[in-house]
PDB file of N, CA and C in Angstrom:
ATOM      1  N   UNK A   1      20.707 -21.793  25.251  1.00 56.00           N
ATOM      2  CA  UNK A   1      20.196 -21.231  23.873  1.00 56.00           C
ATOM      3  C   UNK A   1      18.996 -21.089  24.266  1.00 56.00           C
ATOM      4  N   UNK A   2      17.788 -20.554  23.898  1.00 60.00           N
ATOM      5  CA  UNK A   2      16.301 -20.363  23.773  1.00 60.00           C
ATOM      6  C   UNK A   2      16.045 -20.560  22.520  1.00 60.00           C
ATOM      7  N   UNK A   3      14.675 -20.863  22.293  1.00 62.00           N
ATOM      8  CA  UNK A   3      13.994 -21.002  21.101  1.00 62.00           C
ATOM      9  C   UNK A   3      12.744 -19.895  21.249  1.00 62.00           C
ATOM     10  N   UNK A   4      12.427 -19.069  20.447  1.00 63.00           N
ATOM     11  CA  UNK A   4      10.840 -18.325  19.938  1.00 63.00           C
ATOM     12  C   UNK A   4      10.114 -19.519  20.041  1.00 63.00           C
ATOM     13  N   UNK A   5       9.389 -19.255  20.508  1.00 67.00           N
ATOM     14  CA  UNK A   5       7.772 -19.887  20.367  1.00 67.00           C
ATOM     15  C   UNK A   5       7.227 -19.636  18.761  1.00 67.00           C
ATOM     16  N   UNK A   6       6.981 -20.092  18.318  1.00 63.00           N
ATOM     17  CA  UNK A   6       6.373 -19.916  16.606  1.00 63.00           C
ATOM     18  C   UNK A   6       5.082 -19.798  16.841  1.00 63.00           C
ATOM     19  N   UNK A   7       4.397 -18.685  16.200  1.00 68.00           N
ATOM     20  CA  UNK A   7       2.971 -18.895  16.305  1.00 68.00           C
ATOM     21  C   UNK A   7       2.441 -18.732  14.744  1.00 68.00           C
ATOM     22  N   UNK A   8       1.855 -19.436  14.614  1.00 69.00           N
ATOM     23  CA  UNK A   8       1.089 -19.474  12.962  1.00 69.00           C
ATOM     24  C   UNK A   8       0.222 -18.364  13.014  1.00 69.00           C
ATOM     25  N   UNK A   9      -0.456 -17.695  11.853  1.00 67.00           N
ATOM     26  CA  UNK A   9      -1.157 -16.740  11.916  1.00 67.00           C
ATOM     27  C   UNK A   9      -2.242 -17.668  10.751  1.00 67.00           C
ATOM     28  N   UNK A  10      -3.512 -17.642  10.966  1.00 62.00           N
ATOM     29  CA  UNK A  10      -4.555 -18.759   9.995  1.00 62.00           C
ATOM     30  C   UNK A  10      -4.714 -17.704   8.739  1.00 62.00           C
ATOM     31  N   UNK A  11      -4.678 -18.223   7.504  1.00 69.00           N
ATOM     32  CA  UNK A  11      -4.689 -17.569   6.377  1.00 69.00           C
ATOM     33  C   UNK A  11      -5.894 -17.728   5.714  1.00 69.00           C
ATOM     34  N   UNK A  12      -6.408 -18.822   6.455  1.00 73.00           N
ATOM     35  CA  UNK A  12      -7.740 -19.491   5.358  1.00 73.00           C
ATOM     36  C   UNK A  12      -8.560 -20.166   6.233  1.00 73.00           C
ATOM     37  N   UNK A  13     -10.025 -20.180   6.023  1.00 82.00           N
ATOM     38  CA  UNK A  13     -10.959 -19.218   5.521  1.00 82.00           C
ATOM     39  C   UNK A  13     -11.000 -17.787   5.841  1.00 82.00           C
ATOM     40  N   UNK A  14     -11.079 -16.888   4.948  1.00 82.00           N
ATOM     41  CA  UNK A  14     -11.575 -15.746   5.589  1.00 82.00           C
ATOM     42  C   UNK A  14     -13.000 -15.610   6.037  1.00 82.00           C
ATOM     43  N   UNK A  15     -13.448 -14.893   7.346  1.00 87.00           N
ATOM     44  CA  UNK A  15     -14.619 -14.677   7.740  1.00 87.00           C
ATOM     45  C   UNK A  15     -15.438 -13.855   6.633  1.00 87.00           C
ATOM     46  N   UNK A  16     -16.480 -13.941   6.366  1.00 88.00           N
ATOM     47  CA  UNK A  16     -17.063 -12.932   5.501  1.00 88.00           C
ATOM     48  C   UNK A  16     -17.297 -11.674   5.831  1.00 88.00           C
ATOM     49  N   UNK A  17     -16.860 -11.012   6.756  1.00 91.00           N
ATOM     50  CA  UNK A  17     -16.756  -9.983   7.053  1.00 91.00           C
ATOM     51  C   UNK A  17     -15.175  -9.276   6.623  1.00 91.00           C
ATOM     52  N   UNK A  18     -14.197  -9.981   6.808  1.00 89.00           N
ATOM     53  CA  UNK A  18     -12.891  -9.854   6.386  1.00 89.00           C
ATOM     54  C   UNK A  18     -12.794  -9.782   4.813  1.00 89.00           C
ATOM     55  N   UNK A  19     -13.402 -10.800   4.400  1.00 87.00           N
ATOM     56  CA  UNK A  19     -13.727 -10.625   2.664  1.00 87.00           C
ATOM     57  C   UNK A  19     -14.314  -9.856   1.672  1.00 87.00           C
ATOM     58  N   UNK A  20     -15.290  -9.213   2.880  1.00 90.00           N
ATOM     59  CA  UNK A  20     -16.056  -7.972   2.191  1.00 90.00           C
ATOM     60  C   UNK A  20     -14.970  -6.933   2.364  1.00 90.00           C
ATOM     61  N   UNK A  21     -14.527  -6.364   3.485  1.00 91.00           N
ATOM     62  CA  UNK A  21     -13.201  -5.524   3.565  1.00 91.00           C
ATOM     63  C   UNK A  21     -12.288  -5.541   2.943  1.00 91.00           C
ATOM     64  N   UNK A  22     -11.621  -7.262   2.762  1.00 86.00           N
ATOM     65  CA  UNK A  22     -10.573  -6.957   1.678  1.00 86.00           C
ATOM     66  C   UNK A  22     -10.760  -6.442   0.039  1.00 86.00           C
ATOM     67  N   UNK A  23     -12.232  -6.802  -0.025  1.00 84.00           N
ATOM     68  CA  UNK A  23     -12.875  -6.509  -1.376  1.00 84.00           C
ATOM     69  C   UNK A  23     -13.177  -5.015  -1.908  1.00 84.00           C
ATOM     70  N   UNK A  24     -13.341  -4.316  -0.462  1.00 88.00           N
ATOM     71  CA  UNK A  24     -13.795  -2.789  -0.425  1.00 88.00           C
ATOM     72  C   UNK A  24     -12.196  -2.409  -0.611  1.00 88.00           C
ATOM     73  N   UNK A  25     -11.149  -2.767   0.257  1.00 87.00           N
ATOM     74  CA  UNK A  25      -9.950  -2.305  -0.236  1.00 87.00           C
ATOM     75  C   UNK A  25      -9.041  -2.393  -1.371  1.00 87.00           C
ATOM     76  N   UNK A  26      -9.413  -3.543  -2.089  1.00 78.00           N
ATOM     77  CA  UNK A  26      -8.973  -3.557  -3.401  1.00 78.00           C
ATOM     78  C   UNK A  26      -9.562  -2.732  -4.601  1.00 78.00           C
ATOM     79  N   UNK A  27     -10.731  -2.171  -4.162  1.00 77.00           N
ATOM     80  CA  UNK A  27     -11.322  -0.980  -5.346  1.00 77.00           C
ATOM     81  C   UNK A  27     -10.740   0.125  -4.809  1.00 77.00           C
ATOM     82  N   UNK A  28     -10.411   0.593  -3.627  1.00 82.00           N
ATOM     83  CA  UNK A  28      -9.922   1.749  -3.469  1.00 82.00           C
ATOM     84  C   UNK A  28      -8.145   1.571  -3.818  1.00 82.00           C
ATOM     85  N   UNK A  29      -7.622   0.626  -3.369  1.00 87.00           N
ATOM     86  CA  UNK A  29      -5.978   0.469  -3.980  1.00 87.00           C
ATOM     87  C   UNK A  29      -6.220  -0.575  -5.098  1.00 87.00           C
ATOM     88  N   UNK A  30      -5.722  -0.168  -6.239  1.00 87.00           N
ATOM     89  CA  UNK A  30      -5.801  -1.041  -7.297  1.00 87.00           C
ATOM     90  C   UNK A  30      -4.587  -1.857  -7.326  1.00 87.00           C
ATOM     91  N   UNK A  31      -4.414  -3.134  -7.804  1.00 89.00           N
ATOM     92  CA  UNK A  31      -3.179  -3.957  -8.046  1.00 89.00           C
ATOM     93  C   UNK A  31      -1.880  -2.870  -8.810  1.00 89.00           C
ATOM     94  N   UNK A  32      -1.088  -2.795  -8.070  1.00 93.00           N
ATOM     95  CA  UNK A  32       0.349  -2.235  -8.867  1.00 93.00           C
ATOM     96  C   UNK A  32       0.307  -2.395 -10.717  1.00 93.00           C
ATOM     97  N   UNK A  33      -0.264  -3.679 -11.112  1.00 95.00           N
ATOM     98  CA  UNK A  33       0.022  -3.602 -12.120  1.00 95.00           C
ATOM     99  C   UNK A  33      -1.424  -2.788 -13.132  1.00 95.00           C
ATOM    100  N   UNK A  34      -2.159  -2.555 -12.362  1.00 95.00           N
ATOM    101  CA  UNK A  34      -3.613  -1.860 -13.136  1.00 95.00           C
ATOM    102  C   UNK A  34      -2.743  -0.664 -13.042  1.00 95.00           C
ATOM    103  N   UNK A  35      -2.306   0.236 -12.120  1.00 95.00           N
ATOM    104  CA  UNK A  35      -1.355   1.350 -11.799  1.00 95.00           C
ATOM    105  C   UNK A  35      -0.712   1.809 -12.745  1.00 95.00           C
ATOM    106  N   UNK A  36       0.218   0.729 -13.152  1.00 97.00           N
ATOM    107  CA  UNK A  36       1.246   0.742 -14.163  1.00 97.00           C
ATOM    108  C   UNK A  36       0.351   0.915 -16.098  1.00 97.00           C
ATOM    109  N   UNK A  37      -0.350   0.129 -16.385  1.00 97.00           N
ATOM    110  CA  UNK A  37      -1.270   0.411 -16.816  1.00 97.00           C
ATOM    111  C   UNK A  37      -2.038   1.426 -16.993  1.00 97.00           C
ATOM    112  N   UNK A  38      -2.906   2.143 -16.235  1.00 97.00           N
ATOM    113  CA  UNK A  38      -3.374   3.461 -16.212  1.00 97.00           C
ATOM    114  C   UNK A  38      -2.620   4.512 -16.435  1.00 97.00           C
ATOM    115  N   UNK A  39      -1.344   4.329 -16.126  1.00 97.00           N
ATOM    116  CA  UNK A  39      -0.251   5.245 -16.374  1.00 97.00           C
ATOM    117  C   UNK A  39       0.194   5.588 -17.798  1.00 97.00           C
ATOM    118  N   UNK A  40       0.537   4.408 -18.413  1.00 97.00           N
ATOM    119  CA  UNK A  40       0.643   4.167 -19.578  1.00 97.00           C
ATOM    120  C   UNK A  40      -0.122   4.871 -20.598  1.00 97.00           C
ATOM    121  N   UNK A  41      -1.390   4.847 -20.110  1.00 98.00           N
ATOM    122  CA  UNK A  41      -2.487   4.959 -21.138  1.00 98.00           C
ATOM    123  C   UNK A  41      -2.128   6.536 -21.245  1.00 98.00           C
ATOM    124  N   UNK A  42      -2.387   6.906 -19.737  1.00 97.00           N
ATOM    125  CA  UNK A  42      -2.691   8.362 -19.840  1.00 97.00           C
ATOM    126  C   UNK A  42      -1.327   9.230 -20.643  1.00 97.00           C
ATOM    127  N   UNK A  43      -0.269   8.363 -20.394  1.00 97.00           N
ATOM    128  CA  UNK A  43       1.144   9.203 -21.018  1.00 97.00           C
ATOM    129  C   UNK A  43       0.727   9.078 -22.364  1.00 97.00           C
ATOM    130  N   UNK A  44       0.383   8.033 -22.880  1.00 97.00           N
ATOM    131  CA  UNK A  44       0.069   7.931 -24.032  1.00 97.00           C
ATOM    132  C   UNK A  44      -0.858   8.877 -24.921  1.00 97.00           C
ATOM    133  N   UNK A  45      -1.992   8.994 -24.037  1.00 97.00           N
ATOM    134  CA  UNK A  45      -2.846  10.331 -24.565  1.00 97.00           C
ATOM    135  C   UNK A  45      -2.089  11.614 -24.727  1.00 97.00           C
ATOM    136  N   UNK A  46      -1.048  12.205 -23.960  1.00 97.00           N
ATOM    137  CA  UNK A  46      -0.530  13.369 -23.925  1.00 97.00           C
ATOM    138  C   UNK A  46       0.357  12.913 -25.166  1.00 97.00           C
ATOM    139  N   UNK A  47       0.972  11.744 -25.490  1.00 97.00           N
ATOM    140  CA  UNK A  47       1.930  12.080 -26.464  1.00 97.00           C
ATOM    141  C   UNK A  47       1.256  12.059 -27.747  1.00 97.00           C
ATOM    142  N   UNK A  48      -0.079  11.110 -27.733  1.00 97.00           N
ATOM    143  CA  UNK A  48      -0.859  11.183 -29.175  1.00 97.00           C
ATOM    144  C   UNK A  48      -1.010  12.778 -29.317  1.00 97.00           C
ATOM    145  N   UNK A  49      -1.920  13.331 -28.441  1.00 97.00           N
ATOM    146  CA  UNK A  49      -2.053  14.591 -28.900  1.00 97.00           C
ATOM    147  C   UNK A  49      -0.519  15.833 -29.333  1.00 97.00           C
ATOM    148  N   UNK A  50      -0.004  15.238 -29.106  1.00 97.00           N
ATOM    149  CA  UNK A  50       1.741  16.278 -29.536  1.00 97.00           C
ATOM    150  C   UNK A  50       1.894  15.837 -30.690  1.00 97.00           C
ATOM    151  N   UNK A  51       2.106  14.637 -31.127  1.00 97.00           N
ATOM    152  CA  UNK A  51       2.092  14.182 -32.277  1.00 97.00           C
ATOM    153  C   UNK A  51       0.760  14.356 -33.077  1.00 97.00           C
ATOM    154  N   UNK A  52      -0.115  14.342 -32.997  1.00 96.00           N
ATOM    155  CA  UNK A  52      -1.233  15.056 -34.032  1.00 96.00           C
ATOM    156  C   UNK A  52      -1.193  16.338 -34.051  1.00 96.00           C
ATOM    157  N   UNK A  53      -0.666  16.980 -33.257  1.00 97.00           N
ATOM    158  CA  UNK A  53      -0.395  18.526 -33.627  1.00 97.00           C
ATOM    159  C   UNK A  53       0.814  18.632 -34.247  1.00 97.00           C
ATOM    160  N   UNK A  54       1.878  18.282 -34.392  1.00 97.00           N
ATOM    161  CA  UNK A  54       2.910  17.778 -35.279  1.00 97.00           C
ATOM    162  C   UNK A  54       2.433  17.109 -36.952  1.00 97.00           C
ATOM    163  N   UNK A  55       1.231  16.732 -36.910  1.00 96.00           N
ATOM    164  CA  UNK A  55       0.833  16.084 -38.013  1.00 96.00           C
ATOM    165  C   UNK A  55       1.750  15.002 -38.284  1.00 96.00           C
ATOM    166  N   UNK A  56       1.995  14.124 -36.954  1.00 96.00           N
ATOM    167  CA  UNK A  56       2.632  12.547 -37.049  1.00 96.00           C
ATOM    168  C   UNK A  56       1.665  11.539 -36.695  1.00 96.00           C
ATOM    169  N   UNK A  57       0.999  11.335 -38.136  1.00 95.00           N
ATOM    170  CA  UNK A  57      -0.363  10.634 -37.943  1.00 95.00           C
ATOM    171  C   UNK A  57       0.299   9.093 -37.787  1.00 95.00           C
ATOM    172  N   UNK A  58       1.557   8.578 -38.269  1.00 95.00           N
ATOM    173  CA  UNK A  58       2.004   7.628 -38.224  1.00 95.00           C
ATOM    174  C   UNK A  58       2.462   7.003 -36.378  1.00 95.00           C
ATOM    175  N   UNK A  59       2.844   8.279 -35.951  1.00 95.00           N
ATOM    176  CA  UNK A  59       2.994   7.886 -34.700  1.00 95.00           C
ATOM    177  C   UNK A  59       1.482   7.570 -33.926  1.00 95.00           C
ATOM    178  N   UNK A  60       1.052   8.511 -34.516  1.00 96.00           N
ATOM    179  CA  UNK A  60      -0.781   8.842 -33.910  1.00 96.00           C
ATOM    180  C   UNK A  60      -1.115   7.351 -33.501  1.00 96.00           C
ATOM    181  N   UNK A  61      -1.311   6.401 -34.638  1.00 96.00           N
ATOM    182  CA  UNK A  61      -1.497   5.158 -35.147  1.00 96.00           C
ATOM    183  C   UNK A  61      -0.543   4.063 -34.087  1.00 96.00           C
ATOM    184  N   UNK A  62       0.391   4.102 -33.863  1.00 95.00           N
ATOM    185  CA  UNK A  62       0.895   3.449 -32.901  1.00 95.00           C
ATOM    186  C   UNK A  62       0.581   3.513 -31.163  1.00 95.00           C
ATOM    187  N   UNK A  63       0.658   4.948 -31.080  1.00 96.00           N
ATOM    188  CA  UNK A  63      -0.056   5.520 -29.804  1.00 96.00           C
ATOM    189  C   UNK A  63      -1.388   4.655 -29.523  1.00 96.00           C
ATOM    190  N   UNK A  64      -2.278   5.002 -30.711  1.00 96.00           N
ATOM    191  CA  UNK A  64      -3.497   4.219 -30.825  1.00 96.00           C
ATOM    192  C   UNK A  64      -3.674   3.081 -30.359  1.00 96.00           C
ATOM    193  N   UNK A  65      -2.802   2.313 -30.778  1.00 97.00           N
ATOM    194  CA  UNK A  65      -2.945   0.777 -30.512  1.00 97.00           C
ATOM    195  C   UNK A  65      -2.157   0.151 -28.976  1.00 97.00           C
ATOM    196  N   UNK A  66      -1.533   1.267 -28.527  1.00 97.00           N
ATOM    197  CA  UNK A  66      -1.038   1.249 -26.985  1.00 97.00           C
ATOM    198  C   UNK A  66      -2.563   1.523 -26.294  1.00 97.00           C
ATOM    199  N   UNK A  67      -2.754   2.655 -26.581  1.00 97.00           N
ATOM    200  CA  UNK A  67      -4.151   3.289 -25.768  1.00 97.00           C
ATOM    201  C   UNK A  67      -5.035   1.830 -25.939  1.00 97.00           C
ATOM    202  N   UNK A  68      -5.263   1.627 -26.691  1.00 97.00           N
ATOM    203  CA  UNK A  68      -6.465   0.473 -27.147  1.00 97.00           C
ATOM    204  C   UNK A  68      -6.128  -0.793 -26.139  1.00 97.00           C
ATOM    205  N   UNK A  69      -4.324  -1.465 -26.017  1.00 98.00           N
ATOM    206  CA  UNK A  69      -4.419  -2.469 -25.360  1.00 98.00           C
ATOM    207  C   UNK A  69      -4.301  -2.219 -23.868  1.00 98.00           C
ATOM    208  N   UNK A  70      -4.237  -1.034 -23.780  1.00 97.00           N
ATOM    209  CA  UNK A  70      -4.280  -0.664 -21.968  1.00 97.00           C
ATOM    210  C   UNK A  70      -5.765  -0.330 -21.740  1.00 97.00           C
ATOM    211  N   UNK A  71      -6.796   0.038 -22.343  1.00 97.00           N
ATOM    212  CA  UNK A  71      -7.762   0.072 -21.996  1.00 97.00           C
ATOM    213  C   UNK A  71      -8.601  -1.443 -22.018  1.00 97.00           C
ATOM    214  N   UNK A  72      -8.145  -2.182 -23.049  1.00 97.00           N
ATOM    215  CA  UNK A  72      -8.731  -3.667 -23.243  1.00 97.00           C
ATOM    216  C   UNK A  72      -8.086  -4.225 -21.731  1.00 97.00           C
ATOM    217  N   UNK A  73      -7.242  -3.954 -21.235  1.00 97.00           N
ATOM    218  CA  UNK A  73      -6.316  -4.491 -19.895  1.00 97.00           C
ATOM    219  C   UNK A  73      -7.262  -4.047 -19.054  1.00 97.00           C
ATOM    220  N   UNK A  74      -7.777  -2.730 -18.734  1.00 96.00           N
ATOM    221  CA  UNK A  74      -8.377  -2.420 -17.566  1.00 96.00           C
ATOM    222  C   UNK A  74      -9.804  -2.712 -17.898  1.00 96.00           C
ATOM    223  N   UNK A  75     -10.552  -2.590 -18.970  1.00 96.00           N
ATOM    224  CA  UNK A  75     -11.983  -3.286 -19.047  1.00 96.00           C
ATOM    225  C   UNK A  75     -11.722  -4.664 -18.621  1.00 96.00           C
ATOM    226  N   UNK A  76     -11.046  -5.527 -18.960  1.00 96.00           N
ATOM    227  CA  UNK A  76     -11.083  -6.973 -18.436  1.00 96.00           C
ATOM    228  C   UNK A  76     -11.082  -6.994 -17.277  1.00 96.00           C
ATOM    229  N   UNK A  77     -10.371  -5.911 -15.980  1.00 93.00           N
ATOM    230  CA  UNK A  77     -10.235  -6.167 -14.671  1.00 93.00           C
ATOM    231  C   UNK A  77     -11.294  -5.384 -14.024  1.00 93.00           C
ATOM    232  N   UNK A  78     -11.692  -4.849 -15.026  1.00 91.00           N
ATOM    233  CA  UNK A  78     -13.325  -4.118 -14.453  1.00 91.00           C
ATOM    234  C   UNK A  78     -12.817  -2.757 -13.920  1.00 91.00           C
ATOM    235  N   UNK A  79     -11.934  -1.998 -14.314  1.00 92.00           N
ATOM    236  CA  UNK A  79     -11.085  -0.527 -13.885  1.00 92.00           C
ATOM    237  C   UNK A  79     -11.337  -0.005 -15.023  1.00 92.00           C
ATOM    238  N   UNK A  80     -12.116   0.397 -15.569  1.00 95.00           N
ATOM    239  CA  UNK A  80     -12.060   1.507 -16.669  1.00 95.00           C
ATOM    240  C   UNK A  80     -12.072   2.985 -15.711  1.00 95.00           C
ATOM    241  N   UNK A  81     -12.507   3.242 -14.316  1.00 92.00           N
ATOM    242  CA  UNK A  81     -12.252   4.069 -13.757  1.00 92.00           C
ATOM    243  C   UNK A  81     -11.062   4.919 -13.379  1.00 92.00           C
ATOM    244  N   UNK A  82     -10.168   4.025 -13.632  1.00 93.00           N
ATOM    245  CA  UNK A  82      -8.545   4.112 -13.649  1.00 93.00           C
ATOM    246  C   UNK A  82      -8.105   5.248 -14.550  1.00 93.00           C
ATOM    247  N   UNK A  83      -8.969   5.210 -15.767  1.00 95.00           N
ATOM    248  CA  UNK A  83      -8.447   6.183 -17.017  1.00 95.00           C
ATOM    249  C   UNK A  83      -9.777   7.059 -16.646  1.00 95.00           C
ATOM    250  N   UNK A  84     -10.673   7.140 -15.890  1.00 93.00           N
ATOM    251  CA  UNK A  84     -11.550   8.091 -16.033  1.00 93.00           C
ATOM    252  C   UNK A  84     -13.052   7.815 -16.812  1.00 93.00           C
ATOM    253  N   UNK A  85     -13.170   6.569 -16.818  1.00 91.00           N
ATOM    254  CA  UNK A  85     -14.219   6.157 -17.918  1.00 91.00           C
ATOM    255  C   UNK A  85     -15.465   5.714 -16.447  1.00 91.00           C
ATOM    256  N   UNK A  86     -16.548   6.562 -16.780  1.00 84.00           N
ATOM    257  CA  UNK A  86     -17.669   6.388 -15.855  1.00 84.00           C
ATOM    258  C   UNK A  86     -18.617   5.819 -16.626  1.00 84.00           C
ATOM    259  N   UNK A  87     -18.924   4.465 -15.728  1.00 71.00           N
ATOM    260  CA  UNK A  87     -20.359   3.451 -16.896  1.00 71.00           C
ATOM    261  C   UNK A  87     -21.419   4.176 -15.938  1.00 71.00           C
TER     262      UNK A  87
END
């Protein structure tokens, strides 16, 4: 019976160039939780417009709260760009 040689992959500290590359990658590919938040926001805006056209203003208030919560989460993460807010 043979045993495989175990090789360790260094994980820290990252060289400055690797840290910079990782930061650039995180701007291009946002964390999945932020993608879900942006999707919830966009779905809520569509539903909000539909309810407003129907005159369901109570439903609009509920969706407005959802949109505000999503916007706050994205703002805290510095990723309002995911919902089209350009600063």
